[in-house]
Amino acid sequence: MRLFSTVFTIALAAISFTTQAKVGIAIHGGAGTINKANLTEAQQAAYRAKLKQAVDVGYAVLANGGKSLDAVTIAINVLEDSPFFNAGKGAVYTFDGEHELDASIMDGATRNAGAVAGVKRIKNPIDLAREVMDESVHVMLSGAGAEQFAARQGFEFVDNSSFDTPSRFKALERAKAKINAVEDEQAARDALPKSYLYGTVGAVALDAHGNLAAGTSTGGMTAKRYGRIGDSPVIGAGTWADNDSCAVSATGHGEYFIRYQVAADICARMKYQNKPVEKAAAEVIHDVLLPAGGTGGVIVIDHQGAITMPFNTSGMYRASRSEGEQADVRIWQH
Ligand code: ASP
């Protein structure tokens, strides 16, 4: 009888162990030409501290048994509120000297998703994307309509100039000077440092209930015009989460991430080709995107908590924290 009860107890423990997922979170603050020589020790330390703060805030939600969606949202809020990153405060300027913000979020448990594009007066666009997911009958809202929905839901509005920063303004002026000087706009944009073009923030997480979530928020591309929308608010391109495979947030040249459906492709390779997350993500970033001319990177967490963060640029601001470990914060390849 005793033997039976011992075996029974062990079996029960095994069952509860398998239902208890290993929590984990990864965040990014954008990929690009991040030159070591251009960042002072003090600047590096400040970036690292902000990345650590964001990943730790998200991890605390997970460690307390909270939802991956909440961990992703709160981590992104920290990065949106920092002037260091191209999202919220610190967003790049459009050609016309404004800020147009894009964001999206996805719930891996339900494949529910919400996104906003081209919003100008919402302090934390990821919160509005979440509201679209939770409280609207749609997935993606844009521009004036998205702000009308925000007003209806009681969101606070801020002035577009509250996202201003002198360094982004300087980048706009340099970009416009190059673009205005030549006929071939694409060539002018290609010649700009990648750091002028990109930057985005994002987070992916796995909670103790086994649910994955991903979110991304951005100011887009410096000197973008004509209402340009990048990959960040496009579900499947810049953001994807599916409990069966993985959760992804991307950063990079959005036009390519849209055309190659980067986020969803990584998870599809896991799901249908049984590839480990590291291989699936590396293939898309290095073997598919790069030969096509697409630069950038992704953060990915799989349904077992494995994290990988490949990029094909010189750097990507990023941090991760797995269960029982301290935050791992990085900028360059190593
Ligand atoms: N992917 C963003 C966009 O194209 C920018 C970035 O991630 O750096 O809008």
Coordinates of C-alpha atoms and ligand atoms in Angstrom, one line a residue:
M1 CA 0.0 0.0 0.0
R2 CA 2.8 2.4 1.0
L3 CA 4.7 1.5 -2.3
F4 CA 1.5 2.3 -4.2
S5 CA 1.0 5.7 -2.6
T6 CA 4.7 6.6 -3.1
V7 CA 4.4 5.7 -6.8
F8 CA 1.2 7.6 -7.0
T9 CA 2.8 10.7 -5.4
I10 CA 5.7 10.6 -7.8
A11 CA 3.4 10.3 -10.7
L12 CA 1.3 13.2 -9.5
A13 CA 4.5 15.3 -9.1
A14 CA 5.5 14.4 -12.6
I15 CA 2.1 15.5 -13.9
S16 CA 2.2 18.8 -12.1
F17 CA 5.8 19.4 -13.2
T18 CA 4.8 19.1 -16.9
T19 CA 1.9 21.5 -16.5
Q20 CA 4.1 24.0 -14.8
A21 CA 5.9 25.9 -17.7
K22 CA 9.3 27.4 -17.2
V23 CA 8.7 31.2 -17.4
G24 CA 11.0 33.4 -19.4
I25 CA 11.1 36.8 -21.1
A26 CA 13.2 38.5 -23.8
I27 CA 13.1 42.1 -24.9
H28 CA 14.7 44.2 -27.6
G29 CA 15.4 47.9 -28.1
G30 CA 16.1 47.7 -31.8
A31 CA 18.7 46.4 -34.2
G32 CA 21.0 48.4 -36.5
T33 CA 24.5 49.8 -37.0
I34 CA 25.4 50.2 -33.4
N35 CA 29.0 51.3 -33.4
K36 CA 31.0 50.7 -30.2
A37 CA 33.1 53.7 -30.9
N38 CA 30.0 55.9 -31.0
L39 CA 28.7 54.9 -27.6
T40 CA 30.6 56.2 -24.5
E41 CA 31.0 53.9 -21.5
A42 CA 28.4 56.0 -19.7
Q43 CA 25.9 55.7 -22.6
Q44 CA 26.4 52.0 -22.8
A45 CA 25.8 51.7 -19.1
A46 CA 22.6 53.8 -19.4
Y47 CA 21.3 51.6 -22.3
R48 CA 22.1 48.4 -20.4
A49 CA 20.4 49.7 -17.2
K50 CA 17.2 50.6 -19.1
L51 CA 17.1 47.2 -20.8
K52 CA 17.7 45.5 -17.5
Q53 CA 14.9 47.5 -15.9
A54 CA 12.5 46.5 -18.7
V55 CA 13.3 42.8 -18.6
D56 CA 13.2 42.7 -14.8
V57 CA 9.8 44.4 -14.6
G58 CA 8.4 41.9 -17.1
Y59 CA 10.0 39.0 -15.3
A60 CA 8.5 40.0 -12.0
V61 CA 5.0 39.7 -13.5
L62 CA 5.9 36.1 -14.6
A63 CA 7.6 35.2 -11.3
N64 CA 4.4 36.1 -9.5
G65 CA 2.3 33.9 -11.7
G66 CA 1.1 36.7 -13.9
K67 CA 0.2 36.6 -17.6
S68 CA 2.7 36.7 -20.4
L69 CA 0.5 39.4 -22.1
D70 CA 0.9 41.6 -19.0
A71 CA 4.7 40.9 -18.8
V72 CA 5.1 41.9 -22.5
T73 CA 3.0 45.1 -22.1
I74 CA 4.7 46.4 -19.0
A75 CA 8.2 45.7 -20.3
I76 CA 7.4 47.5 -23.6
N77 CA 6.0 50.5 -21.5
V78 CA 9.4 50.9 -19.9
L79 CA 11.1 51.1 -23.3
E80 CA 8.4 53.3 -24.8
D81 CA 8.8 55.8 -22.0
S82 CA 12.6 55.9 -22.5
P83 CA 14.1 58.5 -25.0
F84 CA 16.8 55.9 -25.9
F85 CA 14.6 53.8 -28.1
N86 CA 12.6 54.4 -31.2
A87 CA 9.1 54.0 -29.7
G88 CA 6.9 56.4 -27.7
K89 CA 9.3 59.1 -26.3
G90 CA 12.3 59.1 -28.6
A91 CA 10.4 57.9 -31.7
V92 CA 11.9 58.9 -35.1
Y93 CA 10.4 61.8 -37.1
T94 CA 8.4 61.5 -40.3
F95 CA 9.5 63.4 -43.4
D96 CA 7.0 66.1 -42.3
G97 CA 8.5 66.4 -38.9
E98 CA 5.9 64.5 -36.8
H99 CA 5.8 61.1 -35.1
E100 CA 3.6 58.3 -36.3
L101 CA 3.6 55.3 -34.0
D102 CA 2.8 51.7 -34.7
A103 CA 2.4 48.8 -32.3
S104 CA 1.0 45.3 -32.0
I105 CA 0.4 42.5 -29.6
M106 CA -0.5 38.8 -29.9
D107 CA -1.8 36.2 -27.4
G108 CA -0.3 32.8 -28.2
A109 CA -3.1 31.0 -26.3
T110 CA -6.0 32.3 -28.4
R111 CA -4.2 33.7 -31.5
N112 CA -6.1 36.9 -30.6
A113 CA -4.2 40.0 -31.7
G114 CA -4.4 43.8 -31.7
A115 CA -2.6 46.5 -33.6
V116 CA -2.5 50.2 -34.2
A117 CA -0.7 52.1 -37.0
G118 CA 0.1 55.7 -37.5
V119 CA -1.2 57.0 -34.2
K120 CA 0.1 60.4 -33.2
R121 CA -1.1 61.2 -29.7
I122 CA -1.1 58.0 -27.7
K123 CA 1.7 57.9 -25.0
N124 CA 2.0 54.1 -25.0
P125 CA 0.8 52.7 -28.3
I126 CA 1.2 49.1 -27.0
D127 CA -1.6 49.8 -24.5
L128 CA -3.9 50.8 -27.3
A129 CA -2.9 47.7 -29.4
R130 CA -3.9 45.7 -26.3
E131 CA -7.2 47.6 -26.0
V132 CA -7.9 46.8 -29.7
M133 CA -7.3 43.1 -29.0
D134 CA -9.3 43.0 -25.8
E135 CA -12.1 45.5 -26.4
S136 CA -12.8 45.8 -30.1
V137 CA -14.1 43.5 -32.8
H138 CA -11.2 44.3 -35.0
V139 CA -7.5 43.4 -35.1
M140 CA -5.9 46.5 -36.7
L141 CA -6.9 50.2 -36.4
S142 CA -5.1 53.1 -38.1
G143 CA -4.6 56.9 -37.8
A144 CA -7.6 59.0 -36.8
G145 CA -9.9 56.0 -36.4
A146 CA -7.5 54.4 -33.9
E147 CA -7.5 57.6 -32.0
Q148 CA -11.3 57.8 -32.1
F149 CA -11.4 54.4 -30.6
A150 CA -8.8 55.4 -27.9
A151 CA -10.9 58.4 -27.0
R152 CA -14.0 56.2 -26.6
Q153 CA -12.0 53.9 -24.4
G154 CA -10.9 56.8 -22.2
F155 CA -7.3 56.9 -23.2
E156 CA -5.3 60.0 -22.3
F157 CA -4.0 62.0 -25.2
V158 CA -0.5 63.7 -25.3
D159 CA 0.9 66.3 -27.7
N160 CA 2.8 64.8 -30.6
S161 CA 5.8 67.0 -29.6
S162 CA 6.1 65.1 -26.3
F163 CA 7.8 62.3 -28.3
D164 CA 10.5 64.8 -29.6
T165 CA 14.2 64.3 -28.9
P166 CA 17.1 66.4 -30.3
S167 CA 19.1 63.4 -31.6
R168 CA 16.2 62.1 -33.6
F169 CA 15.6 65.6 -35.1
K170 CA 19.2 65.7 -36.1
A171 CA 18.8 62.3 -37.8
L172 CA 15.8 63.6 -39.7
E173 CA 17.6 66.7 -41.0
R174 CA 20.5 64.6 -42.2
A175 CA 18.2 62.1 -43.8
K176 CA 16.2 64.8 -45.6
A177 CA 19.4 66.5 -46.8
K178 CA 20.5 63.2 -48.5
I179 CA 17.0 62.3 -49.8
N180 CA 16.5 65.8 -51.3
A181 CA 19.9 65.9 -52.9
V182 CA 19.4 63.0 -55.3
E183 CA 16.7 61.6 -57.6
D184 CA 17.0 58.1 -56.5
E185 CA 15.3 58.1 -53.1
Q186 CA 16.0 54.4 -52.5
A187 CA 19.7 54.9 -53.1
A188 CA 19.8 57.9 -50.7
R189 CA 18.0 55.8 -48.0
D190 CA 20.2 52.8 -48.5
A191 CA 23.3 55.1 -48.0
L192 CA 22.0 56.3 -44.6
P193 CA 23.4 54.6 -41.4
K194 CA 21.0 51.9 -40.4
S195 CA 20.7 53.5 -37.0
Y196 CA 18.9 56.4 -38.8
L197 CA 16.4 54.1 -40.2
Y198 CA 15.5 51.7 -37.5
G199 CA 15.0 51.0 -33.9
T200 CA 11.9 49.5 -32.3
V201 CA 11.1 47.9 -29.0
G202 CA 9.5 44.6 -28.3
A203 CA 9.0 41.7 -25.9
V204 CA 8.2 38.0 -25.9
A205 CA 7.3 36.0 -22.9
L206 CA 6.2 32.5 -21.6
D207 CA 4.2 32.4 -18.4
A208 CA 3.7 29.7 -15.8
H209 CA 0.4 28.7 -17.4
G210 CA 2.3 27.8 -20.6
N211 CA 1.0 30.8 -22.5
L212 CA 3.1 32.7 -25.0
A213 CA 2.8 36.4 -25.9
A214 CA 4.6 38.9 -28.1
G215 CA 4.4 42.6 -28.6
T216 CA 6.2 45.3 -30.6
S217 CA 6.1 49.1 -30.6
T218 CA 7.9 51.6 -32.9
G219 CA 8.2 55.0 -34.4
G220 CA 9.1 53.3 -37.7
M221 CA 11.6 54.6 -40.1
T222 CA 13.3 58.1 -40.0
A223 CA 11.8 60.4 -42.8
K224 CA 9.0 57.9 -43.6
R225 CA 6.2 59.5 -45.6
Y226 CA 2.9 59.0 -47.3
G227 CA 1.5 57.2 -44.2
R228 CA 4.2 54.5 -44.5
I229 CA 3.5 51.5 -42.2
G230 CA 6.2 49.1 -41.3
D231 CA 6.2 45.5 -40.1
S232 CA 5.8 46.2 -36.4
P233 CA 2.0 46.4 -36.4
V234 CA 1.6 43.7 -39.0
I235 CA 0.7 40.4 -37.3
G236 CA 2.9 37.6 -38.8
A237 CA 5.6 40.1 -40.0
G238 CA 6.8 42.0 -36.9
T239 CA 4.9 40.1 -34.2
W240 CA 3.6 36.6 -33.7
A241 CA 2.7 34.2 -30.9
D242 CA 1.3 30.7 -31.0
N243 CA 1.4 28.4 -28.0
D244 CA 2.2 25.5 -30.2
S245 CA 5.5 26.9 -31.3
C246 CA 6.9 30.3 -30.4
A247 CA 6.5 34.0 -29.8
V248 CA 8.5 36.6 -31.9
S249 CA 9.1 40.3 -31.9
A250 CA 11.1 41.7 -34.8
T251 CA 13.2 44.8 -35.5
G252 CA 14.7 45.9 -38.8
H253 CA 13.9 47.0 -42.3
G254 CA 10.2 46.6 -42.1
E255 CA 9.5 46.4 -45.8
Y256 CA 11.5 43.1 -45.9
F257 CA 10.0 41.7 -42.7
I258 CA 6.6 42.2 -44.3
R259 CA 7.5 40.6 -47.6
Y260 CA 9.1 37.6 -45.9
Q261 CA 6.6 37.2 -43.1
V262 CA 9.5 36.9 -40.7
A263 CA 7.8 36.4 -37.4
A264 CA 5.3 33.8 -38.5
D265 CA 7.8 32.0 -40.8
I266 CA 10.1 31.3 -37.8
C267 CA 7.2 29.7 -35.8
A268 CA 6.0 27.8 -38.9
R269 CA 9.5 26.2 -39.3
M270 CA 9.2 25.1 -35.7
K271 CA 5.7 23.8 -36.0
Y272 CA 5.8 22.1 -39.4
Q273 CA 9.4 21.2 -39.8
N274 CA 10.1 20.3 -36.2
K275 CA 13.1 22.6 -36.1
P276 CA 14.5 23.8 -32.7
V277 CA 13.7 27.5 -32.2
E278 CA 17.4 28.5 -32.5
K279 CA 17.7 26.9 -35.9
A280 CA 14.3 28.2 -37.2
A281 CA 15.1 31.8 -36.2
A282 CA 18.7 31.7 -37.5
E283 CA 17.6 30.3 -40.9
V284 CA 15.1 33.1 -41.4
I285 CA 17.4 35.9 -40.3
H286 CA 20.7 34.8 -41.9
D287 CA 19.7 32.5 -44.8
V288 CA 16.4 34.0 -46.0
L289 CA 16.4 37.7 -45.0
L290 CA 20.0 38.7 -45.5
P291 CA 20.4 37.3 -49.1
A292 CA 17.2 39.2 -49.9
G293 CA 18.7 42.4 -48.6
G294 CA 16.8 42.6 -45.4
T295 CA 18.6 43.7 -42.2
G296 CA 17.5 43.3 -38.6
G297 CA 16.8 40.8 -36.0
V298 CA 14.3 39.0 -33.8
I299 CA 13.8 37.9 -30.2
V300 CA 12.1 34.6 -29.9
I301 CA 10.9 32.4 -27.0
D302 CA 9.5 28.9 -27.6
H303 CA 6.8 27.0 -25.8
Q304 CA 9.4 25.4 -23.5
G305 CA 11.0 28.7 -22.6
A306 CA 14.1 28.4 -24.9
I307 CA 15.2 31.9 -26.0
T308 CA 17.1 32.9 -29.1
M309 CA 17.9 36.4 -30.4
P310 CA 19.6 36.3 -33.8
F311 CA 20.3 39.5 -35.9
N312 CA 22.3 40.2 -39.0
T313 CA 23.3 43.8 -38.1
S314 CA 26.3 44.8 -36.1
G315 CA 24.2 45.1 -32.9
M316 CA 20.8 44.7 -31.3
Y317 CA 19.8 46.1 -27.9
R318 CA 18.4 43.1 -26.1
A319 CA 18.0 41.3 -22.8
S320 CA 16.5 38.1 -21.6
R321 CA 15.7 36.4 -18.3
S322 CA 15.0 32.8 -17.8
E323 CA 13.5 31.1 -14.8
G324 CA 15.7 31.2 -11.7
E325 CA 18.4 33.3 -13.5
Q326 CA 19.5 36.9 -13.5
A327 CA 19.0 39.2 -16.5
D328 CA 21.4 38.8 -19.4
V329 CA 21.8 42.2 -21.2
R330 CA 23.6 42.5 -24.5
I331 CA 24.2 45.0 -27.3
W332 CA 26.7 43.4 -29.7
Q333 CA 27.2 39.9 -31.0
H334 CA 29.1 38.7 -27.9
Ligands
ASP1 N1 10.7 47.4 -38.2 C1 10.5 48.8 -38.0 C2 9.9 49.4 -39.2 O1 10.3 49.1 -40.3 C3 11.7 49.5 -37.6 C4 12.7 48.8 -36.8 O2 12.4 47.8 -36.2 O3 13.8 49.2 -36.6 O4 9.0 50.3 -39.0

